[in-house]
Tab-separated table of N, CA, C and O in Angstrom:
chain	number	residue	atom	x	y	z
A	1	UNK	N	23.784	2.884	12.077
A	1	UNK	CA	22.912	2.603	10.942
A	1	UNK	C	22.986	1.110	10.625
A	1	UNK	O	23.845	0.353	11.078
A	2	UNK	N	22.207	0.839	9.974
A	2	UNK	CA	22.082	-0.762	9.835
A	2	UNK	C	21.038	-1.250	9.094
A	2	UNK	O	19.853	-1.108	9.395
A	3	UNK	N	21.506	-1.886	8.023
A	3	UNK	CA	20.827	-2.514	6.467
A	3	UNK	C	20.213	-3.899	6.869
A	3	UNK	O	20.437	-4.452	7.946
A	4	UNK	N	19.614	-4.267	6.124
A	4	UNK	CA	18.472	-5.330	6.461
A	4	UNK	C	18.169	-5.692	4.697
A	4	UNK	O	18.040	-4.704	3.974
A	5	UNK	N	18.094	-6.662	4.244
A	5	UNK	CA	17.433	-7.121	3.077
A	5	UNK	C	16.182	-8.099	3.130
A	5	UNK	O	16.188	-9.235	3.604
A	6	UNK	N	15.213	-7.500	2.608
A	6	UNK	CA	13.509	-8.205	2.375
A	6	UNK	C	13.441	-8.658	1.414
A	6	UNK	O	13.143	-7.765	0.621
A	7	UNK	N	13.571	-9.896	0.757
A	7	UNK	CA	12.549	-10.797	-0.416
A	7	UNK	C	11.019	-10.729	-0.680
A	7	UNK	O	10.262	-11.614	-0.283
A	8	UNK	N	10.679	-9.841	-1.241
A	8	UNK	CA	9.200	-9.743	-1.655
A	8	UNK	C	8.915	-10.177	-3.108
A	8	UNK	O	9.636	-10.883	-3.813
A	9	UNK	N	8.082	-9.789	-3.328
A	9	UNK	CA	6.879	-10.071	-4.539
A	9	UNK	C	6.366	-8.551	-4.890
A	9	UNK	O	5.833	-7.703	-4.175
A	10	UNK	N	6.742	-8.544	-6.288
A	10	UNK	CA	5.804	-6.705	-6.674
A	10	UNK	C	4.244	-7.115	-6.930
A	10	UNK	O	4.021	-8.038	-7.715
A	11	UNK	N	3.613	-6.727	-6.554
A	11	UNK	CA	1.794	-6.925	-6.761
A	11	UNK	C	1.404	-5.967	-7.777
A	11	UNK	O	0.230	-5.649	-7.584
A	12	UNK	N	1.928	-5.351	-8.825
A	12	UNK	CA	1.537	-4.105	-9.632
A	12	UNK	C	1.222	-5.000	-10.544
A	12	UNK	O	0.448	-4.421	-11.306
A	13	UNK	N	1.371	-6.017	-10.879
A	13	UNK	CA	0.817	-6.775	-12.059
A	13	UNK	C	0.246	-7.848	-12.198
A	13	UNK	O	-0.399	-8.071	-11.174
A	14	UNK	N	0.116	-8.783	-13.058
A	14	UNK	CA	0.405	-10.520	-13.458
A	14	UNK	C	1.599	-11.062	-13.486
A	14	UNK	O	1.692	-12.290	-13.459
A	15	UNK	N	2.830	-10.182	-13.551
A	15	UNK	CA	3.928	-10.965	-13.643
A	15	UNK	C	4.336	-11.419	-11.960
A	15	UNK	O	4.668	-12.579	-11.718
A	16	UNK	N	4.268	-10.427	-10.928
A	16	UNK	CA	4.402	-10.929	-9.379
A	16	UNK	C	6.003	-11.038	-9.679
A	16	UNK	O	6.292	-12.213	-9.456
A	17	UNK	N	7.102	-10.365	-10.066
A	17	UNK	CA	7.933	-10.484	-9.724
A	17	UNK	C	9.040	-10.189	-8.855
A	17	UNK	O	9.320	-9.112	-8.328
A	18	UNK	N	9.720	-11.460	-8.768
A	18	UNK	CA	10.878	-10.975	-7.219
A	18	UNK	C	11.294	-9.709	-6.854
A	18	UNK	O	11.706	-8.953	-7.734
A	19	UNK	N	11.256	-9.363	-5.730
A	19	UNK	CA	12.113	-8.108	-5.260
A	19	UNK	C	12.880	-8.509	-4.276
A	19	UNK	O	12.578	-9.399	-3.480
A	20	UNK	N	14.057	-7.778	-4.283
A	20	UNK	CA	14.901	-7.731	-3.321
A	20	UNK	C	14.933	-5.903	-2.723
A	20	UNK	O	15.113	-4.883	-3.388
A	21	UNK	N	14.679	-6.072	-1.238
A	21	UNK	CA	14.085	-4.624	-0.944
A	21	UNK	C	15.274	-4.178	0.234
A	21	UNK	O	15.253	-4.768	1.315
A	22	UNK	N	15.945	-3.485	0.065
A	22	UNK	CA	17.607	-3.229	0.813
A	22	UNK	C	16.193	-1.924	2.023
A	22	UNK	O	15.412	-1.082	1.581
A	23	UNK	N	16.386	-2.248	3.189
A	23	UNK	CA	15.971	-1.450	4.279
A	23	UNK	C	16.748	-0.775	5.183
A	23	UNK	O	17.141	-1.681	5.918
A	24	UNK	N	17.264	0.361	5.632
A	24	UNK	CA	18.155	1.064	6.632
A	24	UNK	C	17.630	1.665	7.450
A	24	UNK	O	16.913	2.620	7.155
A	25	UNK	N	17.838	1.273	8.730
A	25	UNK	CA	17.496	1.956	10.079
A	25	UNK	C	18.445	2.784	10.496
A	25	UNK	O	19.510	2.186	10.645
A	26	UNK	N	18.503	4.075	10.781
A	26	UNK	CA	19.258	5.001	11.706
A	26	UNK	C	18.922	5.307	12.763
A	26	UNK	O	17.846	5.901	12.835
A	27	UNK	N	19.319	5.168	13.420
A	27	UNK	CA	18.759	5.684	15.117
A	27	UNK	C	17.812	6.846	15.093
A	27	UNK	O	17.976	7.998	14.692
A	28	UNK	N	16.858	6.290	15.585
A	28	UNK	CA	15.854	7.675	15.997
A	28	UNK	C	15.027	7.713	15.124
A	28	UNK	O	14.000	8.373	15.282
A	29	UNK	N	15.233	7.119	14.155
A	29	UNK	CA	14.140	7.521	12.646
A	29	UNK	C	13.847	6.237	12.653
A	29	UNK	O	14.416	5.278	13.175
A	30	UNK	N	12.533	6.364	11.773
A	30	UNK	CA	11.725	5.112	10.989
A	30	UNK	C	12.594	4.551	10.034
A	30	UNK	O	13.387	5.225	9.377
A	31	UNK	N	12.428	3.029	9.921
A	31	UNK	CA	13.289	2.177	8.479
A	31	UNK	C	12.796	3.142	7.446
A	31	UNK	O	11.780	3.835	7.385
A	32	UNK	N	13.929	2.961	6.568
A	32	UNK	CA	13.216	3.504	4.977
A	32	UNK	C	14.014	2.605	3.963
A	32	UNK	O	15.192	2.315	4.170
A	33	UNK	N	13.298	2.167	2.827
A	33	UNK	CA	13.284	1.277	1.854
A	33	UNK	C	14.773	2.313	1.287
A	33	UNK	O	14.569	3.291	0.568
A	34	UNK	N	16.145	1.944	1.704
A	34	UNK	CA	17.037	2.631	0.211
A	34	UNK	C	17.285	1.823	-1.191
A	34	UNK	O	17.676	2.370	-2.222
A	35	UNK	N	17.014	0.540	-1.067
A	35	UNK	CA	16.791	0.365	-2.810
A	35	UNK	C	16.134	-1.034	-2.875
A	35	UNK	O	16.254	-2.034	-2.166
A	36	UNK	N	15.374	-0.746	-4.005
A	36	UNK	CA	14.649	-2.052	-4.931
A	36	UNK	C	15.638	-2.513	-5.920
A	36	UNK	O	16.503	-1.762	-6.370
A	37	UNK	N	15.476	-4.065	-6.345
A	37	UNK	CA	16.559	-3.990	-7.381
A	37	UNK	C	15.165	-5.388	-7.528
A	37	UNK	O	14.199	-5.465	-6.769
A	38	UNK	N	15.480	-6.407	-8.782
A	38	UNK	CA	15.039	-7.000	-9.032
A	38	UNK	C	15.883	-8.389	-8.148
A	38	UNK	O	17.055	-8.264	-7.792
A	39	UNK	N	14.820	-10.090	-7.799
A	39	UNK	CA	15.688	-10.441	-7.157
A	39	UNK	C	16.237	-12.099	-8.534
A	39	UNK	O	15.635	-13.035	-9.058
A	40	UNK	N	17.816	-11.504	-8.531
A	40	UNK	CA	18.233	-13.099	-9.411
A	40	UNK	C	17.532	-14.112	-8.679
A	40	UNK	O	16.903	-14.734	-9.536
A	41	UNK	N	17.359	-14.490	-7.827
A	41	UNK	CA	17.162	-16.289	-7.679
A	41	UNK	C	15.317	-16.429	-7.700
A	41	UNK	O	14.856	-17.390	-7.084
A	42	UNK	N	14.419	-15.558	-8.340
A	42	UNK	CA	13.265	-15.454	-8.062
A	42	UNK	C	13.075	-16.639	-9.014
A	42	UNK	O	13.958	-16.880	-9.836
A	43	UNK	N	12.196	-17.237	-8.962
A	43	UNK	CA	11.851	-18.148	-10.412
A	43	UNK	C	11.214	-17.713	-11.444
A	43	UNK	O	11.330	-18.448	-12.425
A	44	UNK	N	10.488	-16.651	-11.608
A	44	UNK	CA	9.555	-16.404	-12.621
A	44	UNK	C	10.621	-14.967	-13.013
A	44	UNK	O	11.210	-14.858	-14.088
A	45	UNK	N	10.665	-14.331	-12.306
A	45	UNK	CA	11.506	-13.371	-13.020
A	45	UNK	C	12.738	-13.163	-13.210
A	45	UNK	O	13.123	-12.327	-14.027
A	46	UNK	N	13.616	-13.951	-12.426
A	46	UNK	CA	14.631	-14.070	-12.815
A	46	UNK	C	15.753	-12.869	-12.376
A	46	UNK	O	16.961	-13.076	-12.492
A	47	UNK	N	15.237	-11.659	-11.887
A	47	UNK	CA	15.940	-10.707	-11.263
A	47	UNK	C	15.272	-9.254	-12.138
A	47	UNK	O	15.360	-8.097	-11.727
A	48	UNK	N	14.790	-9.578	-13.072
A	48	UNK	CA	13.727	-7.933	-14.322
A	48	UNK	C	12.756	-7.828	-13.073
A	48	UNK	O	12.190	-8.602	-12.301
A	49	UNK	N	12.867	-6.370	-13.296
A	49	UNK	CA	11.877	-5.689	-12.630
A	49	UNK	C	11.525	-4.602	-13.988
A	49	UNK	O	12.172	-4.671	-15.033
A	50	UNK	N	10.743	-3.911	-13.841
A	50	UNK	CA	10.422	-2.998	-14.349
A	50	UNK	C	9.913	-1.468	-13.825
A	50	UNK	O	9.510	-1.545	-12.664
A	51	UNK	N	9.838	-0.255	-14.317
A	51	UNK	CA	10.054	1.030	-13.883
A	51	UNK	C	9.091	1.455	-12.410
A	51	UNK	O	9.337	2.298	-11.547
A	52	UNK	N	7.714	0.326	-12.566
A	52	UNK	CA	7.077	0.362	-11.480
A	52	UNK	C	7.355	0.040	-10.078
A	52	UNK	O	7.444	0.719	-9.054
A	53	UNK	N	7.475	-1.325	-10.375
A	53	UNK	CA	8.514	-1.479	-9.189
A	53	UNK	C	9.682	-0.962	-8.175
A	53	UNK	O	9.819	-1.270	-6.991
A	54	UNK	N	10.514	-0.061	-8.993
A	54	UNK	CA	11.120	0.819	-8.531
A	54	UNK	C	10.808	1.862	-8.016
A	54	UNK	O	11.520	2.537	-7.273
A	55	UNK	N	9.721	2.091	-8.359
A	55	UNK	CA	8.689	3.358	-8.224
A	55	UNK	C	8.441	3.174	-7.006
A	55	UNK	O	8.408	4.223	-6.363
A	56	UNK	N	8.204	2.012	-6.289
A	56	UNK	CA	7.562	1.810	-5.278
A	56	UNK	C	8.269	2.219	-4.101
A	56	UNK	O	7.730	2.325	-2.999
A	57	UNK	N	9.357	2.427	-4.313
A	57	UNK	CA	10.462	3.124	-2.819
A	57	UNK	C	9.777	4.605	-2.806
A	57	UNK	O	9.223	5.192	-1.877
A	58	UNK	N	9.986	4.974	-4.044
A	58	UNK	CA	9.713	6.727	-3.549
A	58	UNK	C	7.946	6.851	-3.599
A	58	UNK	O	7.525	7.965	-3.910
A	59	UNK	N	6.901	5.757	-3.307
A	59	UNK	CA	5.621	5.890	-3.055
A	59	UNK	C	6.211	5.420	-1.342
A	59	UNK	O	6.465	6.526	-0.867
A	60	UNK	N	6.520	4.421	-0.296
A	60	UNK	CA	6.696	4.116	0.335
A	60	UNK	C	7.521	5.258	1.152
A	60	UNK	O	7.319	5.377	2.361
A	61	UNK	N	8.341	5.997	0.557
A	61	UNK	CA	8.960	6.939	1.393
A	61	UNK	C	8.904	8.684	1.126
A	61	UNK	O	9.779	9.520	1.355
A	62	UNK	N	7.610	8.846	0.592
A	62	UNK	CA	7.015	9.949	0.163
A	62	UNK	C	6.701	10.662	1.294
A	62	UNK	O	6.080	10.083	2.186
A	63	UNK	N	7.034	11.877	1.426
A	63	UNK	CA	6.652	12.293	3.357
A	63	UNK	C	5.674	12.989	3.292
A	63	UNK	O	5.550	14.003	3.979
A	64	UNK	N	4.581	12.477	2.249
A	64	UNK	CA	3.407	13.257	2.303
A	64	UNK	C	2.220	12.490	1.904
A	64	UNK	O	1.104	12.893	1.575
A	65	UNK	N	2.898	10.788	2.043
A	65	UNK	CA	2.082	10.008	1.739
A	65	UNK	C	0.764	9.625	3.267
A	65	UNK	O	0.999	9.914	4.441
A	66	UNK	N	0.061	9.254	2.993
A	66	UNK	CA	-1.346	9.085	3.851
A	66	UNK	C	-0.638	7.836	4.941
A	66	UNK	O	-0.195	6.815	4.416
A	67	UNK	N	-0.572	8.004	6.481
A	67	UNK	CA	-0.052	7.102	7.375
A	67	UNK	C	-1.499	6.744	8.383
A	67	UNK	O	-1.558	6.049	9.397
A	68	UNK	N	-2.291	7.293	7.867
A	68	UNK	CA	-3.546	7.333	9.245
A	68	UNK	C	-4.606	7.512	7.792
A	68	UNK	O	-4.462	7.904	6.635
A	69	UNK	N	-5.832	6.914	8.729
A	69	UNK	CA	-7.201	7.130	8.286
A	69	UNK	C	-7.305	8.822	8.287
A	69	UNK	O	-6.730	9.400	9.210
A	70	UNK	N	-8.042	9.649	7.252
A	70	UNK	CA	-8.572	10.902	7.584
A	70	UNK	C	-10.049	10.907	7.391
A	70	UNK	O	-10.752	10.281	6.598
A	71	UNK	N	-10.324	11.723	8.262
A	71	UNK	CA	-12.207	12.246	8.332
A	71	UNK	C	-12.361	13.295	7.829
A	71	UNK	O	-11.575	14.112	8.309
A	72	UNK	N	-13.107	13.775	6.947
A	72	UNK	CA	-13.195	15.229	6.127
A	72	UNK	C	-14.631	16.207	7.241
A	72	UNK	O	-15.831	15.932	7.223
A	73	UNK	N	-14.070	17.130	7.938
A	73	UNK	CA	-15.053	17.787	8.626
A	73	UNK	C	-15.031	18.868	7.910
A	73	UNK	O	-13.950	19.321	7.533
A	74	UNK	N	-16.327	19.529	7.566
A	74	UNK	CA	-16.598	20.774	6.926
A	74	UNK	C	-15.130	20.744	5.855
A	74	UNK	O	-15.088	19.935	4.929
A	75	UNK	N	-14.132	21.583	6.081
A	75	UNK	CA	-13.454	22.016	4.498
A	75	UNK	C	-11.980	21.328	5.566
A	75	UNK	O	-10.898	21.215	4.990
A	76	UNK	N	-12.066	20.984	6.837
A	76	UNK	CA	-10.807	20.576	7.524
A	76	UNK	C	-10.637	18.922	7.409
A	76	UNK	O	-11.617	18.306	6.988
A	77	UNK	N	-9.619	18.287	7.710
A	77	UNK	CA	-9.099	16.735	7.387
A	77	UNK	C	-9.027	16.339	9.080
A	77	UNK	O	-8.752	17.185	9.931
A	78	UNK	N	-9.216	15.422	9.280
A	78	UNK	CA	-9.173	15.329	11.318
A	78	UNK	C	-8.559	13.231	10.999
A	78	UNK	O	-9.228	12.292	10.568
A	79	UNK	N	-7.142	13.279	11.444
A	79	UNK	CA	-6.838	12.121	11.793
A	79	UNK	C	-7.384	11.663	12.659
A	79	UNK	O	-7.643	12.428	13.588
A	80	UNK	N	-7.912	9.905	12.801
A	80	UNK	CA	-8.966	9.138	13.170
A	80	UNK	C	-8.308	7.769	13.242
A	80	UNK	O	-7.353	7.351	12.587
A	81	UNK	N	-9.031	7.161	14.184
A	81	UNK	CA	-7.809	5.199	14.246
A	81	UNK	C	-8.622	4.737	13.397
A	81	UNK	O	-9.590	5.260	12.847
A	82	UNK	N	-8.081	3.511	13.303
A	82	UNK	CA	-8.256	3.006	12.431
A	82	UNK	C	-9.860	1.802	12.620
A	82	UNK	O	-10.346	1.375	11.573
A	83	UNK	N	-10.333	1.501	13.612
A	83	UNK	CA	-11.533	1.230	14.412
A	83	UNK	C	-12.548	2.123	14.263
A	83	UNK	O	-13.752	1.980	14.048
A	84	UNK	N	-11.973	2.902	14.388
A	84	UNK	CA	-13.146	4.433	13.711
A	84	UNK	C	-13.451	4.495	12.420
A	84	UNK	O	-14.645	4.541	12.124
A	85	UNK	N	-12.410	4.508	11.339
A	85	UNK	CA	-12.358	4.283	10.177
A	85	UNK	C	-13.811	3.305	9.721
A	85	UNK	O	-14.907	3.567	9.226
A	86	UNK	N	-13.015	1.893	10.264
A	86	UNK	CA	-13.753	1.336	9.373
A	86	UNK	C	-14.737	0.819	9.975
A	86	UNK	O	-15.163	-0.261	9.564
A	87	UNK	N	-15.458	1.580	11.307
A	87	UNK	CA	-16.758	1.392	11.447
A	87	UNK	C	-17.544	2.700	11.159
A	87	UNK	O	-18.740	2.834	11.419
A	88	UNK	N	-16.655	3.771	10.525
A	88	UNK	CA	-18.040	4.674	9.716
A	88	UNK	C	-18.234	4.097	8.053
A	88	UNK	O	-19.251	4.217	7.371
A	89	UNK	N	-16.946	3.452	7.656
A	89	UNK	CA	-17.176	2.903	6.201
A	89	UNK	C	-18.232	1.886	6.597
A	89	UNK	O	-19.192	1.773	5.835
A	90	UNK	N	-18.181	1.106	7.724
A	90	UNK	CA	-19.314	0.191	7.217
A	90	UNK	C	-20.589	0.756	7.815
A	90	UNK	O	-21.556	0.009	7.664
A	91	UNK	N	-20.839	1.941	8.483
A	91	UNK	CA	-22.065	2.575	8.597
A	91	UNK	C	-22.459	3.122	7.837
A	91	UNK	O	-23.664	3.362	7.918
A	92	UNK	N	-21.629	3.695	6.543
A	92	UNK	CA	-22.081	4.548	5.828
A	92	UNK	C	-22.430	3.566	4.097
A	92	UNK	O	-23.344	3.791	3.304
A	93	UNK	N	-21.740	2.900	4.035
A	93	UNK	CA	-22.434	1.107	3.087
A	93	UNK	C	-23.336	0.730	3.181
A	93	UNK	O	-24.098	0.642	2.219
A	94	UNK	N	-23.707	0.259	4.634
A	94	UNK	CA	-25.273	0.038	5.143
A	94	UNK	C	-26.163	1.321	4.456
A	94	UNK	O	-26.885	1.331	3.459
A	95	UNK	N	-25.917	2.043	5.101
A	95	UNK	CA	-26.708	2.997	5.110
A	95	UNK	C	-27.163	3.648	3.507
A	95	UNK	O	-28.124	4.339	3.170
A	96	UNK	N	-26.270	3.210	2.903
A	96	UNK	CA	-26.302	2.943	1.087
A	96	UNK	C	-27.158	2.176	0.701
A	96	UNK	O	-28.197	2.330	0.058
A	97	UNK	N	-26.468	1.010	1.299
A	97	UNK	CA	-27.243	-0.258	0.520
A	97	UNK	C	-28.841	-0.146	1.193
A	97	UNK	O	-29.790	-0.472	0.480
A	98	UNK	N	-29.041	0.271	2.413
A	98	UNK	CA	-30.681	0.390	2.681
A	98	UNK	C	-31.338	1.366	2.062
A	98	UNK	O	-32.527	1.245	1.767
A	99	UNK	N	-30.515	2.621	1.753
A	99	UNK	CA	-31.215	3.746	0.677
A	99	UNK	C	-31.684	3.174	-0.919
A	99	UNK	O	-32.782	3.127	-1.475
A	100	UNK	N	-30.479	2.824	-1.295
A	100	UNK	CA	-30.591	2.359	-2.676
A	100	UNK	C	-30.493	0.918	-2.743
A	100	UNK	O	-29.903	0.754	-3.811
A	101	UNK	N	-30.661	0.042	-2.368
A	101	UNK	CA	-30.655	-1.336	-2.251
A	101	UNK	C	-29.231	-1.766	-2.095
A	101	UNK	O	-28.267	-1.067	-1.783
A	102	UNK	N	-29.290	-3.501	-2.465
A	102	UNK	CA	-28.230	-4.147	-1.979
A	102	UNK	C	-27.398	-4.024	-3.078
A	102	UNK	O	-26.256	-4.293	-2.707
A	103	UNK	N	-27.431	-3.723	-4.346
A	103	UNK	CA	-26.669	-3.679	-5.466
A	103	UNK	C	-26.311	-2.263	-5.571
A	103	UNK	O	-26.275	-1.765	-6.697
A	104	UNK	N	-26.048	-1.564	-4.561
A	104	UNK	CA	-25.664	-0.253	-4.900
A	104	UNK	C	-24.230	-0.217	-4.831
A	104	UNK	O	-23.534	0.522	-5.526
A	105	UNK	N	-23.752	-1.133	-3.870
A	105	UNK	CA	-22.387	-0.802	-3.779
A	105	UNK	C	-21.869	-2.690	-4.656
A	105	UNK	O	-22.279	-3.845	-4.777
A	106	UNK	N	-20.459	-1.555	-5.114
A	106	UNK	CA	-19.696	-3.041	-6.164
A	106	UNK	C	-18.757	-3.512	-5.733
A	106	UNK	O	-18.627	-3.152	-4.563
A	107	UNK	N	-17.874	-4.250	-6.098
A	107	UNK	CA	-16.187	-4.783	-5.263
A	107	UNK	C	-15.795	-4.588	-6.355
A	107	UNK	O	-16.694	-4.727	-7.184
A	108	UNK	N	-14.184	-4.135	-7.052
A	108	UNK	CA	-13.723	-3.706	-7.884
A	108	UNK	C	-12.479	-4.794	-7.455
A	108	UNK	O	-11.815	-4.747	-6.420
A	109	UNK	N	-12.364	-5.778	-8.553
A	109	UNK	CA	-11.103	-6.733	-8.166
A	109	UNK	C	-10.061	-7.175	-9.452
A	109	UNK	O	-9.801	-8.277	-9.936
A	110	UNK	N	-9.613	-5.864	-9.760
A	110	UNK	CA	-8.614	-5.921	-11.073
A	110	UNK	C	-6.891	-5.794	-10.084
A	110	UNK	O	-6.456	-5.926	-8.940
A	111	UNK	N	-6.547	-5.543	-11.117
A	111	UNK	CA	-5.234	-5.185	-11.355
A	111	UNK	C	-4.313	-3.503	-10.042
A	111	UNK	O	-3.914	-2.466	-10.572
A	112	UNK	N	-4.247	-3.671	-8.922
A	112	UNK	CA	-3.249	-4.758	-8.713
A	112	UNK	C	-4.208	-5.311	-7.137
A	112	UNK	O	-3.492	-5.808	-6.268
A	113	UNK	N	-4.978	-5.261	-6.979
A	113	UNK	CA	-5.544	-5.022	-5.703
A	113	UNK	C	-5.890	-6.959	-5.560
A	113	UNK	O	-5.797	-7.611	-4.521
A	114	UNK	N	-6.301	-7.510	-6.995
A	114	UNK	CA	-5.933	-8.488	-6.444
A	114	UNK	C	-4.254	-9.598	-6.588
A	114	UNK	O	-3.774	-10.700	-6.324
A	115	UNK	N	-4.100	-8.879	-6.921
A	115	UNK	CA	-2.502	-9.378	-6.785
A	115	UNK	C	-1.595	-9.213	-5.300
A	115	UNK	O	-0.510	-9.743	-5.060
A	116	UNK	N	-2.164	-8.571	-4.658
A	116	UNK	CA	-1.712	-8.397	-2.975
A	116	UNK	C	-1.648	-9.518	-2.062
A	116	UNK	O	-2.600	-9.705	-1.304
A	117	UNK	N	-0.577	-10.340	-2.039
A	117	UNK	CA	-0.849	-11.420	-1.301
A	117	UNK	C	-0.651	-10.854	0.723
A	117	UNK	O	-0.631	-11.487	1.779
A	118	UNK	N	-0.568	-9.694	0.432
A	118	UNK	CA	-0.299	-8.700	1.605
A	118	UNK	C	-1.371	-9.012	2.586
A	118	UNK	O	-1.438	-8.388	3.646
């Protein structure tokens, strides 16, 4: 087994504060995040995190969280790459915006989506 520490940035807000993200590999298995803590030497935060942030290990290591694009056929879900994906999203946009014009579709750029320096 074998630990690894990541310096990140939380994107859930305006504040963007430090993380320190402890990672463990075991043989045979995928890394998994075992702890968030806030990071002391960050400049803006100083090492505070808050309840979200923490949150973010057990969204990241949820074993039922979404790892692949899905396609909804009739009432079944059919995993799809990711090339596939996002050339039916942009066939099916077009195909919007020529039904209902060019203002049919919006960009939604709040909280935290633009905070992702990801």
């Amino acid at each position: 087994m074998s630990k690894t520490v990541h310096y990140r940035a939380c994107h859930l807000c305006e504040a963007i504060c430090g993380l320190t993200l402890e990672v463990t590999a075991e043989e045979g298995q995928a890394p998994r995040i075992s702890s968030i803590k806030g990071d002391p030497l960050d400049t803006f935060s100083r090492g505070h995190v808050c309840p979200k942030a923490v949150a973010l290990q057990d969204i990241q290591n949820d074993p039922d969280r979404l790892r692949s694009p899905l396609r909804r056929i009739g009432e079944q879900w059919q995993a799809i790459g990711w090339d596939e994906a996002f050339a039916l999203a942009a066939e099916k946009l077009v195909a919007l915006q020529q039904r209902h014009g060019s203002n049919a579709v919006a960009v939604y750029q709040g909280n935290p989506s633009v905070h992702n320096y990801g």
